[in-house]
Amino acid sequence: MRRLPTFGWALLVSIWAGLVGGAVIREPSVDLVPLYAVICQLLGLVAAYWTMREHDQVLESVHRPGRVGMFIIVLFFVMVPISTVFALALGDTSAVGVATQWVSYLAGLGSALYVAFAGGFDRAWEKYT
């Protein structure tokens, strides 16, 4: 049920996840920047679609402003500190360093999807507005 709106919202979210994730992950080569952004977008698309299918009540409140903005803010403020610490400690060109950047992206993506699309945003909206 409601597959097209769910896919539309998931695509919108995944574009931002790809841009933020692809920009923050420390690439071993400048040639790989688009590849990282595309992989982050595909991961974001799958994760966002699954989250919105599991919590399909979110489509009843998509009119509320700030949902995608909240997603971007949480993704950025979870991912950047974790990835910065890992980059400083492990470097950004070693296999372990790049792997930890992906872990920080997945932590940020999961947190952002939970806050923005799995009920956290709606609970805050109901409580404070």
Short mmCIF file of N, CA and C in Angstrom, two decimals:
data_model
loop_
_atom_site.label_atom_id
_atom_site.label_comp_id
_atom_site.label_asym_id
_atom_site.label_seq_id
_atom_site.Cartn_x
_atom_site.Cartn_y
_atom_site.Cartn_z
N MET A 1 0.83 -1.17 0.00
CA MET A 1 0.00 0.00 0.00
C MET A 1 0.88 1.24 0.00
N ARG A 2 0.51 2.26 -0.72
CA ARG A 2 1.20 3.54 -0.82
C ARG A 2 2.67 3.41 -1.21
N ARG A 3 2.96 2.56 -2.18
CA ARG A 3 4.35 2.34 -2.56
C ARG A 3 4.97 3.55 -3.25
N LEU A 4 4.22 4.23 -4.10
CA LEU A 4 4.77 5.36 -4.84
C LEU A 4 5.13 6.54 -3.92
N PRO A 5 4.25 6.97 -3.01
CA PRO A 5 4.66 8.04 -2.09
C PRO A 5 5.83 7.62 -1.20
N THR A 6 5.83 6.37 -0.77
CA THR A 6 6.93 5.88 0.07
C THR A 6 8.23 5.93 -0.71
N PHE A 7 8.20 5.47 -1.96
CA PHE A 7 9.40 5.49 -2.79
C PHE A 7 9.85 6.93 -3.05
N GLY A 8 8.91 7.83 -3.28
CA GLY A 8 9.26 9.24 -3.51
C GLY A 8 9.97 9.86 -2.33
N TRP A 9 9.42 9.64 -1.14
CA TRP A 9 10.08 10.17 0.06
C TRP A 9 11.42 9.50 0.29
N ALA A 10 11.49 8.20 0.08
CA ALA A 10 12.76 7.49 0.26
C ALA A 10 13.81 7.99 -0.72
N LEU A 11 13.41 8.28 -1.95
CA LEU A 11 14.35 8.81 -2.94
C LEU A 11 14.86 10.19 -2.53
N LEU A 12 13.95 11.05 -2.07
CA LEU A 12 14.36 12.37 -1.60
C LEU A 12 15.36 12.27 -0.46
N VAL A 13 15.06 11.43 0.50
CA VAL A 13 15.96 11.26 1.64
C VAL A 13 17.29 10.67 1.19
N SER A 14 17.27 9.73 0.27
CA SER A 14 18.51 9.08 -0.15
C SER A 14 19.41 10.04 -0.92
N ILE A 15 18.85 11.00 -1.62
CA ILE A 15 19.69 12.00 -2.29
C ILE A 15 20.50 12.78 -1.27
N TRP A 16 19.82 13.22 -0.21
CA TRP A 16 20.54 13.94 0.84
C TRP A 16 21.53 13.03 1.56
N ALA A 17 21.14 11.78 1.79
CA ALA A 17 22.06 10.85 2.45
C ALA A 17 23.29 10.62 1.57
N GLY A 18 23.10 10.55 0.27
CA GLY A 18 24.23 10.37 -0.63
C GLY A 18 25.14 11.57 -0.65
N LEU A 19 24.56 12.77 -0.67
CA LEU A 19 25.38 13.97 -0.69
C LEU A 19 26.17 14.14 0.60
N VAL A 20 25.49 14.00 1.73
CA VAL A 20 26.17 14.18 3.01
C VAL A 20 27.17 13.05 3.25
N GLY A 21 26.73 11.82 3.05
CA GLY A 21 27.63 10.68 3.28
C GLY A 21 28.81 10.68 2.33
N GLY A 22 28.57 10.94 1.06
CA GLY A 22 29.65 10.96 0.09
C GLY A 22 30.64 12.08 0.34
N ALA A 23 30.16 13.19 0.92
CA ALA A 23 31.05 14.31 1.20
C ALA A 23 31.87 14.10 2.46
N VAL A 24 31.33 13.39 3.43
CA VAL A 24 32.03 13.27 4.70
C VAL A 24 33.00 12.10 4.73
N ILE A 25 32.66 11.01 4.08
CA ILE A 25 33.55 9.85 4.10
C ILE A 25 34.87 10.23 3.43
N ARG A 26 35.95 9.89 4.10
CA ARG A 26 37.27 10.25 3.58
C ARG A 26 37.67 9.27 2.49
N GLU A 27 37.76 9.76 1.27
CA GLU A 27 38.06 8.89 0.15
C GLU A 27 39.56 8.74 -0.02
N PRO A 28 40.01 7.55 -0.45
CA PRO A 28 41.43 7.39 -0.73
C PRO A 28 41.85 8.09 -2.01
N SER A 29 40.91 8.46 -2.86
CA SER A 29 41.24 9.10 -4.12
C SER A 29 40.10 10.01 -4.54
N VAL A 30 40.44 11.13 -5.14
CA VAL A 30 39.41 12.06 -5.61
C VAL A 30 38.55 11.41 -6.69
N ASP A 31 39.11 10.46 -7.43
CA ASP A 31 38.34 9.79 -8.48
C ASP A 31 37.15 9.02 -7.93
N LEU A 32 37.19 8.67 -6.65
CA LEU A 32 36.13 7.86 -6.07
C LEU A 32 35.01 8.67 -5.43
N VAL A 33 35.09 10.00 -5.48
CA VAL A 33 34.06 10.83 -4.83
C VAL A 33 32.67 10.51 -5.36
N PRO A 34 32.43 10.49 -6.69
CA PRO A 34 31.08 10.15 -7.15
C PRO A 34 30.67 8.73 -6.77
N LEU A 35 31.62 7.79 -6.76
CA LEU A 35 31.30 6.42 -6.38
C LEU A 35 30.82 6.35 -4.93
N TYR A 36 31.49 7.05 -4.03
CA TYR A 36 31.07 7.07 -2.64
C TYR A 36 29.68 7.68 -2.51
N ALA A 37 29.42 8.77 -3.22
CA ALA A 37 28.11 9.42 -3.14
C ALA A 37 27.01 8.50 -3.68
N VAL A 38 27.29 7.79 -4.76
CA VAL A 38 26.29 6.88 -5.33
C VAL A 38 26.02 5.71 -4.39
N ILE A 39 27.06 5.14 -3.81
CA ILE A 39 26.88 4.03 -2.87
C ILE A 39 26.11 4.50 -1.64
N CYS A 40 26.45 5.69 -1.12
CA CYS A 40 25.71 6.22 0.03
C CYS A 40 24.26 6.47 -0.32
N GLN A 41 24.00 6.93 -1.55
CA GLN A 41 22.62 7.16 -1.95
C GLN A 41 21.85 5.86 -2.06
N LEU A 42 22.46 4.83 -2.62
CA LEU A 42 21.77 3.54 -2.74
C LEU A 42 21.48 2.94 -1.37
N LEU A 43 22.46 3.00 -0.46
CA LEU A 43 22.22 2.52 0.91
C LEU A 43 21.11 3.33 1.58
N GLY A 44 21.14 4.64 1.38
CA GLY A 44 20.11 5.50 1.95
C GLY A 44 18.73 5.20 1.39
N LEU A 45 18.66 4.91 0.09
CA LEU A 45 17.38 4.60 -0.54
C LEU A 45 16.78 3.33 0.04
N VAL A 46 17.58 2.29 0.15
CA VAL A 46 17.10 1.02 0.70
C VAL A 46 16.67 1.20 2.16
N ALA A 47 17.52 1.86 2.94
CA ALA A 47 17.21 2.04 4.37
C ALA A 47 15.99 2.93 4.57
N ALA A 48 15.88 4.00 3.80
CA ALA A 48 14.73 4.91 3.95
C ALA A 48 13.44 4.22 3.51
N TYR A 49 13.49 3.49 2.40
CA TYR A 49 12.28 2.80 1.93
C TYR A 49 11.83 1.77 2.96
N TRP A 50 12.75 1.00 3.49
CA TRP A 50 12.40 0.00 4.49
C TRP A 50 11.82 0.67 5.74
N THR A 51 12.46 1.76 6.20
CA THR A 51 11.97 2.45 7.39
C THR A 51 10.56 2.98 7.18
N MET A 52 10.31 3.57 6.02
CA MET A 52 9.00 4.14 5.77
C MET A 52 7.94 3.08 5.51
N ARG A 53 8.33 1.94 5.02
CA ARG A 53 7.37 0.84 4.87
C ARG A 53 7.02 0.25 6.24
N GLU A 54 7.99 0.20 7.12
CA GLU A 54 7.73 -0.31 8.47
C GLU A 54 6.89 0.68 9.29
N HIS A 55 7.08 1.95 9.06
CA HIS A 55 6.37 3.00 9.79
C HIS A 55 5.57 3.82 8.79
N ASP A 56 4.61 3.20 8.12
CA ASP A 56 3.88 3.88 7.05
C ASP A 56 2.94 4.96 7.55
N GLN A 57 2.72 5.06 8.85
CA GLN A 57 1.90 6.14 9.38
C GLN A 57 2.57 7.50 9.18
N VAL A 58 3.89 7.50 8.89
CA VAL A 58 4.59 8.75 8.68
C VAL A 58 4.05 9.49 7.45
N LEU A 59 3.50 8.77 6.49
CA LEU A 59 2.98 9.42 5.29
C LEU A 59 1.74 10.26 5.58
N GLU A 60 1.08 10.02 6.71
CA GLU A 60 -0.08 10.82 7.08
C GLU A 60 0.33 12.20 7.57
N SER A 61 1.59 12.37 7.94
CA SER A 61 2.04 13.65 8.49
C SER A 61 3.20 14.24 7.69
N VAL A 62 3.32 13.88 6.41
CA VAL A 62 4.43 14.39 5.62
C VAL A 62 4.32 15.90 5.37
N HIS A 63 3.15 16.47 5.59
CA HIS A 63 2.96 17.90 5.38
C HIS A 63 3.69 18.74 6.42
N ARG A 64 4.11 18.13 7.51
CA ARG A 64 4.76 18.90 8.57
C ARG A 64 6.13 19.38 8.09
N PRO A 65 6.38 20.68 8.20
CA PRO A 65 7.67 21.20 7.73
C PRO A 65 8.80 20.78 8.65
N GLY A 66 9.95 20.59 8.08
CA GLY A 66 11.14 20.32 8.86
C GLY A 66 11.57 18.88 8.94
N ARG A 67 10.78 17.94 8.39
CA ARG A 67 11.12 16.53 8.52
C ARG A 67 12.43 16.20 7.81
N VAL A 68 12.58 16.62 6.56
CA VAL A 68 13.81 16.33 5.81
C VAL A 68 14.97 17.14 6.39
N GLY A 69 14.68 18.35 6.81
CA GLY A 69 15.72 19.15 7.47
C GLY A 69 16.24 18.47 8.72
N MET A 70 15.34 17.92 9.51
CA MET A 70 15.75 17.18 10.71
C MET A 70 16.60 15.97 10.34
N PHE A 71 16.21 15.28 9.28
CA PHE A 71 17.01 14.15 8.80
C PHE A 71 18.43 14.58 8.48
N ILE A 72 18.58 15.67 7.74
CA ILE A 72 19.91 16.14 7.34
C ILE A 72 20.72 16.54 8.56
N ILE A 73 20.11 17.27 9.48
CA ILE A 73 20.82 17.74 10.67
C ILE A 73 21.31 16.57 11.52
N VAL A 74 20.43 15.61 11.77
CA VAL A 74 20.83 14.47 12.61
C VAL A 74 21.90 13.64 11.90
N LEU A 75 21.72 13.39 10.61
CA LEU A 75 22.74 12.64 9.86
C LEU A 75 24.10 13.33 9.97
N PHE A 76 24.12 14.63 9.77
CA PHE A 76 25.37 15.37 9.80
C PHE A 76 25.99 15.39 11.20
N PHE A 77 25.18 15.68 12.23
CA PHE A 77 25.73 15.83 13.57
C PHE A 77 26.04 14.51 14.27
N VAL A 78 25.58 13.42 13.74
CA VAL A 78 26.01 12.11 14.25
C VAL A 78 27.22 11.62 13.47
N MET A 79 27.17 11.77 12.16
CA MET A 79 28.22 11.21 11.31
C MET A 79 29.54 11.98 11.40
N VAL A 80 29.51 13.29 11.37
CA VAL A 80 30.74 14.07 11.30
C VAL A 80 31.63 13.90 12.53
N PRO A 81 31.12 13.99 13.76
CA PRO A 81 32.03 13.79 14.90
C PRO A 81 32.64 12.38 14.94
N ILE A 82 31.82 11.38 14.66
CA ILE A 82 32.34 10.01 14.68
C ILE A 82 33.39 9.82 13.60
N SER A 83 33.12 10.28 12.39
CA SER A 83 34.07 10.10 11.30
C SER A 83 35.33 10.91 11.52
N THR A 84 35.21 12.08 12.14
CA THR A 84 36.40 12.90 12.41
C THR A 84 37.31 12.22 13.41
N VAL A 85 36.74 11.69 14.47
CA VAL A 85 37.55 10.98 15.48
C VAL A 85 38.25 9.78 14.85
N PHE A 86 37.51 9.00 14.07
CA PHE A 86 38.12 7.84 13.42
C PHE A 86 39.20 8.26 12.42
N ALA A 87 38.96 9.33 11.68
CA ALA A 87 39.95 9.79 10.69
C ALA A 87 41.22 10.26 11.39
N LEU A 88 41.08 10.95 12.50
CA LEU A 88 42.26 11.40 13.23
C LEU A 88 43.02 10.24 13.85
N ALA A 89 42.29 9.26 14.36
CA ALA A 89 42.93 8.12 15.03
C ALA A 89 43.51 7.11 14.06
N LEU A 90 42.81 6.83 12.96
CA LEU A 90 43.20 5.74 12.07
C LEU A 90 43.66 6.20 10.69
N GLY A 91 43.51 7.46 10.38
CA GLY A 91 43.81 7.93 9.03
C GLY A 91 42.60 7.71 8.14
N ASP A 92 42.69 8.26 6.94
CA ASP A 92 41.54 8.13 6.05
C ASP A 92 41.86 7.39 4.76
N THR A 93 43.04 6.79 4.69
CA THR A 93 43.36 6.03 3.47
C THR A 93 43.57 4.54 3.74
N SER A 94 43.71 4.16 5.00
CA SER A 94 43.87 2.74 5.30
C SER A 94 42.53 2.02 5.18
N ALA A 95 42.58 0.73 5.04
CA ALA A 95 41.33 -0.04 4.93
C ALA A 95 40.50 0.10 6.19
N VAL A 96 41.13 0.07 7.34
CA VAL A 96 40.41 0.21 8.61
C VAL A 96 39.82 1.62 8.73
N GLY A 97 40.56 2.62 8.29
CA GLY A 97 40.07 3.99 8.34
C GLY A 97 38.84 4.20 7.47
N VAL A 98 38.88 3.66 6.26
CA VAL A 98 37.73 3.78 5.36
C VAL A 98 36.54 2.99 5.90
N ALA A 99 36.80 1.81 6.46
CA ALA A 99 35.72 0.99 7.03
C ALA A 99 35.04 1.72 8.18
N THR A 100 35.82 2.40 9.02
CA THR A 100 35.20 3.12 10.13
C THR A 100 34.39 4.32 9.64
N GLN A 101 34.79 4.90 8.50
CA GLN A 101 33.98 5.98 7.93
C GLN A 101 32.61 5.46 7.50
N TRP A 102 32.59 4.24 6.96
CA TRP A 102 31.30 3.63 6.58
C TRP A 102 30.47 3.33 7.81
N VAL A 103 31.12 2.88 8.88
CA VAL A 103 30.39 2.62 10.13
C VAL A 103 29.77 3.92 10.64
N SER A 104 30.52 5.01 10.57
CA SER A 104 29.98 6.30 11.03
C SER A 104 28.81 6.74 10.15
N TYR A 105 28.89 6.46 8.85
CA TYR A 105 27.78 6.79 7.95
C TYR A 105 26.53 5.98 8.31
N LEU A 106 26.70 4.69 8.55
CA LEU A 106 25.55 3.85 8.89
C LEU A 106 24.95 4.26 10.23
N ALA A 107 25.79 4.66 11.20
CA ALA A 107 25.27 5.13 12.48
C ALA A 107 24.47 6.42 12.29
N GLY A 108 25.00 7.33 11.49
CA GLY A 108 24.28 8.57 11.22
C GLY A 108 22.99 8.35 10.46
N LEU A 109 23.04 7.46 9.46
CA LEU A 109 21.85 7.16 8.67
C LEU A 109 20.76 6.54 9.53
N GLY A 110 21.12 5.57 10.35
CA GLY A 110 20.15 4.93 11.23
C GLY A 110 19.54 5.91 12.22
N SER A 111 20.37 6.75 12.81
CA SER A 111 19.87 7.74 13.77
C SER A 111 18.95 8.74 13.10
N ALA A 112 19.34 9.20 11.92
CA ALA A 112 18.54 10.20 11.21
C ALA A 112 17.20 9.62 10.76
N LEU A 113 17.21 8.39 10.27
CA LEU A 113 15.95 7.76 9.86
C LEU A 113 15.03 7.55 11.06
N TYR A 114 15.60 7.16 12.19
CA TYR A 114 14.78 6.96 13.38
C TYR A 114 14.15 8.28 13.83
N VAL A 115 14.96 9.31 13.92
CA VAL A 115 14.45 10.59 14.41
C VAL A 115 13.43 11.19 13.44
N ALA A 116 13.74 11.18 12.15
CA ALA A 116 12.89 11.89 11.19
C ALA A 116 11.69 11.08 10.70
N PHE A 117 11.85 9.76 10.58
CA PHE A 117 10.80 8.99 9.90
C PHE A 117 10.25 7.81 10.69
N ALA A 118 10.78 7.52 11.85
CA ALA A 118 10.26 6.38 12.60
C ALA A 118 9.54 6.81 13.87
N GLY A 119 9.10 8.05 13.90
CA GLY A 119 8.27 8.48 15.01
C GLY A 119 8.86 9.54 15.91
N GLY A 120 10.15 9.72 15.91
CA GLY A 120 10.77 10.71 16.79
C GLY A 120 10.33 12.13 16.48
N PHE A 121 10.30 12.48 15.21
CA PHE A 121 9.89 13.82 14.78
C PHE A 121 8.42 14.06 15.11
N ASP A 122 7.59 13.06 14.86
CA ASP A 122 6.15 13.22 15.12
C ASP A 122 5.87 13.34 16.62
N ARG A 123 6.59 12.58 17.44
CA ARG A 123 6.41 12.71 18.90
C ARG A 123 6.79 14.10 19.38
N ALA A 124 7.90 14.63 18.88
CA ALA A 124 8.32 15.98 19.26
C ALA A 124 7.32 17.02 18.76
N TRP A 125 6.81 16.82 17.55
CA TRP A 125 5.84 17.76 16.98
C TRP A 125 4.58 17.80 17.85
N GLU A 126 4.08 16.64 18.23
CA GLU A 126 2.86 16.59 19.05
C GLU A 126 3.09 17.20 20.42
N LYS A 127 4.27 17.01 20.97
CA LYS A 127 4.54 17.49 22.32
C LYS A 127 4.78 19.00 22.37
N TYR A 128 5.48 19.54 21.38
CA TYR A 128 5.94 20.92 21.47
C TYR A 128 5.19 21.90 20.56
N THR A 129 4.24 21.43 19.76
CA THR A 129 3.51 22.39 18.94
C THR A 129 2.03 22.37 19.27
#
